């Protein structure tokens, strides 16, 4: 059994009234003195009932994502919600090297195809096209809507409207377009949570891709965005970009 | 209410079951965040502390012992301990930073009113009631807000030595009283 003095110290340590240096002493004692360590545990158990009287305060929704991201590589709980996109991004991350090698060969052909498509859209004197609108509701864990994104064709402007999303400190949200073909996700840039934002769609997002189906995803990346130009963090929100107008 | 499940959930979490982890988080995170934010008064710091608590449980490093009593009380203990560590380390680097002190008293939990809910708490409160008012208040301020002897002393306008002995005697009486019960 701990002496009277060390039992008092254990009680004050658990209660929390010790200042920093006294506390450090108590911690050292706890690690080295089994009797003291037992006294601490006993005091913890004695005072624990009080802890349950503290009023609940709901933590920010992003806390769970942070914890989940820290516990390792197992699939996040919201993977079921957005299975294809999460799996696709995973697969793409793994095959990034293979893809880069293939891209060197495919690059020339892709460039030609792109040039043709571009030319197609910008034929001078072509009849004006009525605006088409596409919309994506980006959802995260538990079906919570994080962002509402619309895109107009042919102006190719994305309008990004945060609904309910919080960015953890020292992190950024990065928006990606995931196309149906085996291209890696394409970054559309960083998105904030403060207000409405507009950004221009890259030329790769064209009618053909829109018809095939494009998914938008937001991943949690280090501040300033994914360093390698590919999503490294967890996908926190995702949704399909679908045509809204007839 | 969810109490009976927590023990099983904690064990499942320590075995690496991620579904159980999510359930445990859903059932307990508001309590733990409530404990941490009351002590730290800053959401970012409180979030870090709550995160540390769950990671510790996930790693199995915290080692729940059934003899401890309530699993939620045990989780709160881990969170409080960590929150007070952070608080002391911060006050060392910015001594005298009293921000947010004025929001407190209105929110001081009332263990007496809540005591009916749980038998451990009933016993504890029964013992707490036998102390003098200032002893009770000192203990509760320390417990809920992580005050040091010095901070409680300045709050009551009493010498630090007096506050120390209130608290020491109070704790000794509670210990006595609980072992009699």
PDB file of N, CA and C in Angstrom, chain A residues 147-204:
ATOM      1  N   UNK A 147     -21.020  19.185 -50.228  1.00  0.00           N
ATOM      2  CA  UNK A 147     -20.928  20.220 -51.250  1.00  0.00           C
ATOM      3  C   UNK A 147     -21.978  19.968 -52.328  1.00  0.00           C
ATOM      4  N   UNK A 148     -22.436  21.064 -52.880  1.00  0.00           N
ATOM      5  CA  UNK A 148     -23.296  20.993 -54.044  1.00  0.00           C
ATOM      6  C   UNK A 148     -22.524  21.669 -55.176  1.00  0.00           C
ATOM      7  N   UNK A 149     -22.299  20.935 -56.254  1.00  0.00           N
ATOM      8  CA  UNK A 149     -21.490  21.484 -57.347  1.00  0.00           C
ATOM      9  C   UNK A 149     -22.302  21.460 -58.636  1.00  0.00           C
ATOM     10  N   UNK A 150     -22.348  22.589 -59.295  1.00  0.00           N
ATOM     11  CA  UNK A 150     -23.016  22.605 -60.591  1.00  0.00           C
ATOM     12  C   UNK A 150     -22.006  23.021 -61.647  1.00  0.00           C
ATOM     13  N   UNK A 151     -22.278  22.593 -62.879  1.00  0.00           N
ATOM     14  CA  UNK A 151     -21.397  22.980 -63.974  1.00  0.00           C
ATOM     15  C   UNK A 151     -22.253  23.306 -65.183  1.00  0.00           C
ATOM     16  N   UNK A 152     -21.906  24.381 -65.840  1.00  0.00           N
ATOM     17  CA  UNK A 152     -22.661  24.785 -67.022  1.00  0.00           C
ATOM     18  C   UNK A 152     -21.847  24.479 -68.263  1.00  0.00           C
ATOM     19  N   UNK A 153     -22.520  23.955 -69.265  1.00  0.00           N
ATOM     20  CA  UNK A 153     -21.916  23.842 -70.581  1.00  0.00           C
ATOM     21  C   UNK A 153     -22.699  24.783 -71.478  1.00  0.00           C
ATOM     22  N   UNK A 154     -22.100  25.433 -72.425  1.00  0.00           N
ATOM     23  CA  UNK A 154     -20.705  25.295 -72.810  1.00  0.00           C
ATOM     24  C   UNK A 154     -19.751  26.244 -72.078  1.00  0.00           C
ATOM     25  N   UNK A 155     -20.192  26.964 -71.049  1.00  0.00           N
ATOM     26  CA  UNK A 155     -19.259  27.907 -70.426  1.00  0.00           C
ATOM     27  C   UNK A 155     -18.192  27.173 -69.595  1.00  0.00           C
ATOM     28  N   UNK A 156     -18.442  25.883 -69.271  1.00  0.00           N
ATOM     29  CA  UNK A 156     -17.478  25.052 -68.552  1.00  0.00           C
ATOM     30  C   UNK A 156     -17.128  25.665 -67.201  1.00  0.00           C
ATOM     31  N   UNK A 157     -18.104  26.256 -66.580  1.00  0.00           N
ATOM     32  CA  UNK A 157     -17.819  26.813 -65.254  1.00  0.00           C
ATOM     33  C   UNK A 157     -18.447  25.971 -64.169  1.00  0.00           C
ATOM     34  N   UNK A 158     -17.621  25.625 -63.191  1.00  0.00           N
ATOM     35  CA  UNK A 158     -18.109  24.944 -62.005  1.00  0.00           C
ATOM     36  C   UNK A 158     -18.517  25.987 -60.972  1.00  0.00           C
ATOM     37  N   UNK A 159     -19.645  25.783 -60.329  1.00  0.00           N
ATOM     38  CA  UNK A 159     -20.005  26.607 -59.183  1.00  0.00           C
ATOM     39  C   UNK A 159     -20.007  25.674 -57.967  1.00  0.00           C
ATOM     40  N   UNK A 160     -19.252  26.038 -56.993  1.00  0.00           N
ATOM     41  CA  UNK A 160     -19.075  25.148 -55.831  1.00  0.00           C
ATOM     42  C   UNK A 160     -19.701  25.776 -54.607  1.00  0.00           C
ATOM     43  N   UNK A 161     -20.653  25.071 -54.068  1.00  0.00           N
ATOM     44  CA  UNK A 161     -21.406  25.616 -52.954  1.00  0.00           C
ATOM     45  C   UNK A 161     -21.253  24.676 -51.750  1.00  0.00           C
ATOM     46  N   UNK A 162     -20.465  25.089 -50.729  1.00  0.00           N
ATOM     47  CA  UNK A 162     -20.337  24.228 -49.547  1.00  0.00           C
ATOM     48  C   UNK A 162     -21.679  24.143 -48.812  1.00  0.00           C
ATOM     49  N   UNK A 163     -22.041  22.969 -48.384  1.00  0.00           N
ATOM     50  CA  UNK A 163     -23.297  22.805 -47.647  1.00  0.00           C
ATOM     51  C   UNK A 163     -22.974  22.608 -46.170  1.00  0.00           C
ATOM     52  N   UNK A 164     -22.225  21.568 -45.897  1.00  0.00           N
ATOM     53  CA  UNK A 164     -21.843  21.344 -44.515  1.00  0.00           C
ATOM     54  C   UNK A 164     -20.533  20.582 -44.528  1.00  0.00           C
ATOM     55  N   UNK A 165     -19.462  21.293 -44.309  1.00  0.00           N
ATOM     56  CA  UNK A 165     -18.155  20.660 -44.344  1.00  0.00           C
ATOM     57  C   UNK A 165     -17.201  21.507 -43.523  1.00  0.00           C
ATOM     58  N   UNK A 166     -16.326  20.857 -42.806  1.00  0.00           N
ATOM     59  CA  UNK A 166     -15.325  21.592 -42.046  1.00  0.00           C
ATOM     60  C   UNK A 166     -13.961  21.017 -42.372  1.00  0.00           C
ATOM     61  N   UNK A 167     -13.025  21.886 -42.644  1.00  0.00           N
ATOM     62  CA  UNK A 167     -11.673  21.414 -42.964  1.00  0.00           C
ATOM     63  C   UNK A 167     -10.856  21.393 -41.685  1.00  0.00           C
ATOM     64  N   UNK A 168     -10.286  20.237 -41.342  1.00  0.00           N
ATOM     65  CA  UNK A 168      -9.447  20.203 -40.142  1.00  0.00           C
ATOM     66  C   UNK A 168      -8.251  21.126 -40.308  1.00  0.00           C
ATOM     67  N   UNK A 169      -7.726  21.640 -39.204  1.00  0.00           N
ATOM     68  CA  UNK A 169      -6.572  22.530 -39.295  1.00  0.00           C
ATOM     69  C   UNK A 169      -5.405  21.839 -40.002  1.00  0.00           C
ATOM     70  N   UNK A 170      -4.639  22.596 -40.712  1.00  0.00           N
ATOM     71  CA  UNK A 170      -3.470  22.141 -41.478  1.00  0.00           C
ATOM     72  C   UNK A 170      -3.814  21.143 -42.591  1.00  0.00           C
ATOM     73  N   UNK A 171      -5.088  21.129 -43.010  1.00  0.00           N
ATOM     74  CA  UNK A 171      -5.479  20.273 -44.132  1.00  0.00           C
ATOM     75  C   UNK A 171      -6.159  21.116 -45.196  1.00  0.00           C
ATOM     76  N   UNK A 172      -6.229  20.573 -46.394  1.00  0.00           N
ATOM     77  CA  UNK A 172      -6.993  21.228 -47.445  1.00  0.00           C
ATOM     78  C   UNK A 172      -7.939  20.212 -48.076  1.00  0.00           C
ATOM     79  N   UNK A 173      -9.031  20.709 -48.612  1.00  0.00           N
ATOM     80  CA  UNK A 173      -9.923  19.877 -49.419  1.00  0.00           C
ATOM     81  C   UNK A 173      -9.519  20.059 -50.872  1.00  0.00           C
ATOM     82  N   UNK A 174      -9.327  18.965 -51.576  1.00  0.00           N
ATOM     83  CA  UNK A 174      -8.996  19.060 -52.994  1.00  0.00           C
ATOM     84  C   UNK A 174     -10.074  18.338 -53.799  1.00  0.00           C
ATOM     85  N   UNK A 175     -10.515  19.008 -54.843  1.00  0.00           N
ATOM     86  CA  UNK A 175     -11.584  18.468 -55.683  1.00  0.00           C
ATOM     87  C   UNK A 175     -10.993  17.732 -56.889  1.00  0.00           C
ATOM     88  N   UNK A 176     -11.518  16.540 -57.151  1.00  0.00           N
ATOM     89  CA  UNK A 176     -11.012  15.703 -58.239  1.00  0.00           C
ATOM     90  C   UNK A 176     -12.163  15.313 -59.159  1.00  0.00           C
ATOM     91  N   UNK A 177     -11.813  15.174 -60.425  1.00  0.00           N
ATOM     92  CA  UNK A 177     -12.765  14.576 -61.364  1.00  0.00           C
ATOM     93  C   UNK A 177     -12.250  13.185 -61.694  1.00  0.00           C
ATOM     94  N   UNK A 178     -13.132  12.219 -61.598  1.00  0.00           N
ATOM     95  CA  UNK A 178     -12.755  10.844 -61.929  1.00  0.00           C
ATOM     96  C   UNK A 178     -13.579  10.438 -63.147  1.00  0.00           C
ATOM     97  N   UNK A 179     -12.850  10.177 -64.242  1.00  0.00           N
ATOM     98  CA  UNK A 179     -13.526   9.834 -65.498  1.00  0.00           C
ATOM     99  C   UNK A 179     -13.690   8.331 -65.592  1.00  0.00           C
ATOM    100  N   UNK A 180     -14.517   7.934 -66.543  1.00  0.00           N
ATOM    101  CA  UNK A 180     -14.782   6.502 -66.686  1.00  0.00           C
ATOM    102  C   UNK A 180     -13.592   5.729 -67.256  1.00  0.00           C
ATOM    103  N   UNK A 181     -12.823   6.367 -68.142  1.00  0.00           N
ATOM    104  CA  UNK A 181     -11.673   5.623 -68.661  1.00  0.00           C
ATOM    105  C   UNK A 181     -10.576   5.589 -67.606  1.00  0.00           C
ATOM    106  N   UNK A 182      -9.517   4.891 -67.919  1.00  0.00           N
ATOM    107  CA  UNK A 182      -8.553   4.603 -66.867  1.00  0.00           C
ATOM    108  C   UNK A 182      -7.561   5.713 -66.591  1.00  0.00           C
ATOM    109  N   UNK A 183      -8.016   6.940 -66.714  1.00  0.00           N
ATOM    110  CA  UNK A 183      -7.112   8.037 -66.380  1.00  0.00           C
ATOM    111  C   UNK A 183      -7.074   8.221 -64.879  1.00  0.00           C
ATOM    112  N   UNK A 184      -5.973   8.727 -64.366  1.00  0.00           N
ATOM    113  CA  UNK A 184      -5.966   9.018 -62.929  1.00  0.00           C
ATOM    114  C   UNK A 184      -6.899  10.191 -62.647  1.00  0.00           C
ATOM    115  N   UNK A 185      -7.363  10.315 -61.418  1.00  0.00           N
ATOM    116  CA  UNK A 185      -8.222  11.438 -61.074  1.00  0.00           C
ATOM    117  C   UNK A 185      -7.530  12.748 -61.434  1.00  0.00           C
ATOM    118  N   UNK A 186      -8.306  13.676 -61.953  1.00  0.00           N
ATOM    119  CA  UNK A 186      -7.742  14.947 -62.369  1.00  0.00           C
ATOM    120  C   UNK A 186      -8.089  16.011 -61.329  1.00  0.00           C
ATOM    121  N   UNK A 187      -7.078  16.735 -60.907  1.00  0.00           N
ATOM    122  CA  UNK A 187      -7.377  17.747 -59.884  1.00  0.00           C
ATOM    123  C   UNK A 187      -8.103  18.934 -60.508  1.00  0.00           C
ATOM    124  N   UNK A 188      -9.090  19.424 -59.801  1.00  0.00           N
ATOM    125  CA  UNK A 188      -9.790  20.629 -60.234  1.00  0.00           C
ATOM    126  C   UNK A 188      -9.392  21.800 -59.347  1.00  0.00           C
ATOM    127  N   UNK A 189      -8.636  21.510 -58.317  1.00  0.00           N
ATOM    128  CA  UNK A 189      -8.167  22.583 -57.447  1.00  0.00           C
ATOM    129  C   UNK A 189      -8.656  22.422 -56.021  1.00  0.00           C
ATOM    130  N   UNK A 190      -8.201  23.326 -55.188  1.00  0.00           N
ATOM    131  CA  UNK A 190      -8.592  23.297 -53.778  1.00  0.00           C
ATOM    132  C   UNK A 190      -9.957  23.949 -53.613  1.00  0.00           C
ATOM    133  N   UNK A 191     -10.734  23.442 -52.702  1.00  0.00           N
ATOM    134  CA  UNK A 191     -12.012  24.078 -52.403  1.00  0.00           C
ATOM    135  C   UNK A 191     -12.065  24.462 -50.926  1.00  0.00           C
ATOM    136  N   UNK A 192     -12.647  25.621 -50.695  1.00  0.00           N
ATOM    137  CA  UNK A 192     -12.807  26.078 -49.318  1.00  0.00           C
ATOM    138  C   UNK A 192     -14.206  25.774 -48.838  1.00  0.00           C
ATOM    139  N   UNK A 193     -14.484  26.126 -47.620  1.00  0.00           N
ATOM    140  CA  UNK A 193     -15.813  25.867 -47.076  1.00  0.00           C
ATOM    141  C   UNK A 193     -16.541  27.167 -46.758  1.00  0.00           C
ATOM    142  N   UNK A 194     -15.928  28.281 -47.077  1.00  0.00           N
ATOM    143  CA  UNK A 194     -16.481  29.550 -46.621  1.00  0.00           C
ATOM    144  C   UNK A 194     -17.677  29.993 -47.448  1.00  0.00           C
ATOM    145  N   UNK A 195     -17.519  30.019 -48.742  1.00  0.00           N
ATOM    146  CA  UNK A 195     -18.566  30.613 -49.561  1.00  0.00           C
ATOM    147  C   UNK A 195     -18.623  29.928 -50.903  1.00  0.00           C
ATOM    148  N   UNK A 196     -19.451  30.466 -51.700  1.00  0.00           N
ATOM    149  CA  UNK A 196     -19.637  30.058 -53.064  1.00  0.00           C
ATOM    150  C   UNK A 196     -18.356  30.316 -53.860  1.00  0.00           C
ATOM    151  N   UNK A 197     -17.960  29.375 -54.692  1.00  0.00           N
ATOM    152  CA  UNK A 197     -16.764  29.614 -55.494  1.00  0.00           C
ATOM    153  C   UNK A 197     -17.018  29.163 -56.927  1.00  0.00           C
ATOM    154  N   UNK A 198     -16.338  29.819 -57.832  1.00  0.00           N
ATOM    155  CA  UNK A 198     -16.446  29.427 -59.241  1.00  0.00           C
ATOM    156  C   UNK A 198     -15.080  28.944 -59.703  1.00  0.00           C
ATOM    157  N   UNK A 199     -15.053  27.939 -60.551  1.00  0.00           N
ATOM    158  CA  UNK A 199     -13.784  27.603 -61.203  1.00  0.00           C
ATOM    159  C   UNK A 199     -14.059  27.044 -62.599  1.00  0.00           C
ATOM    160  N   UNK A 200     -13.042  27.199 -63.454  1.00  0.00           N
ATOM    161  CA  UNK A 200     -13.209  26.723 -64.827  1.00  0.00           C
ATOM    162  C   UNK A 200     -12.862  25.252 -64.908  1.00  0.00           C
ATOM    163  N   UNK A 201     -13.672  24.524 -65.647  1.00  0.00           N
ATOM    164  CA  UNK A 201     -13.386  23.108 -65.846  1.00  0.00           C
ATOM    165  C   UNK A 201     -12.228  22.960 -66.831  1.00  0.00           C
ATOM    166  N   UNK A 202     -11.356  22.014 -66.619  1.00  0.00           N
ATOM    167  CA  UNK A 202     -10.276  21.775 -67.582  1.00  0.00           C
ATOM    168  C   UNK A 202     -10.887  21.208 -68.874  1.00  0.00           C
ATOM    169  N   UNK A 203     -10.191  21.386 -69.985  1.00  0.00           N
ATOM    170  CA  UNK A 203     -10.760  20.955 -71.280  1.00  0.00           C
ATOM    171  C   UNK A 203     -11.054  19.454 -71.349  1.00  0.00           C
ATOM    172  N   UNK A 204     -10.397  18.681 -70.494  1.00  0.00           N
ATOM    173  CA  UNK A 204     -10.648  17.231 -70.517  1.00  0.00           C
ATOM    174  C   UNK A 204     -12.096  16.901 -70.180  1.00  0.00           C
TER     175      UNK A 204
END
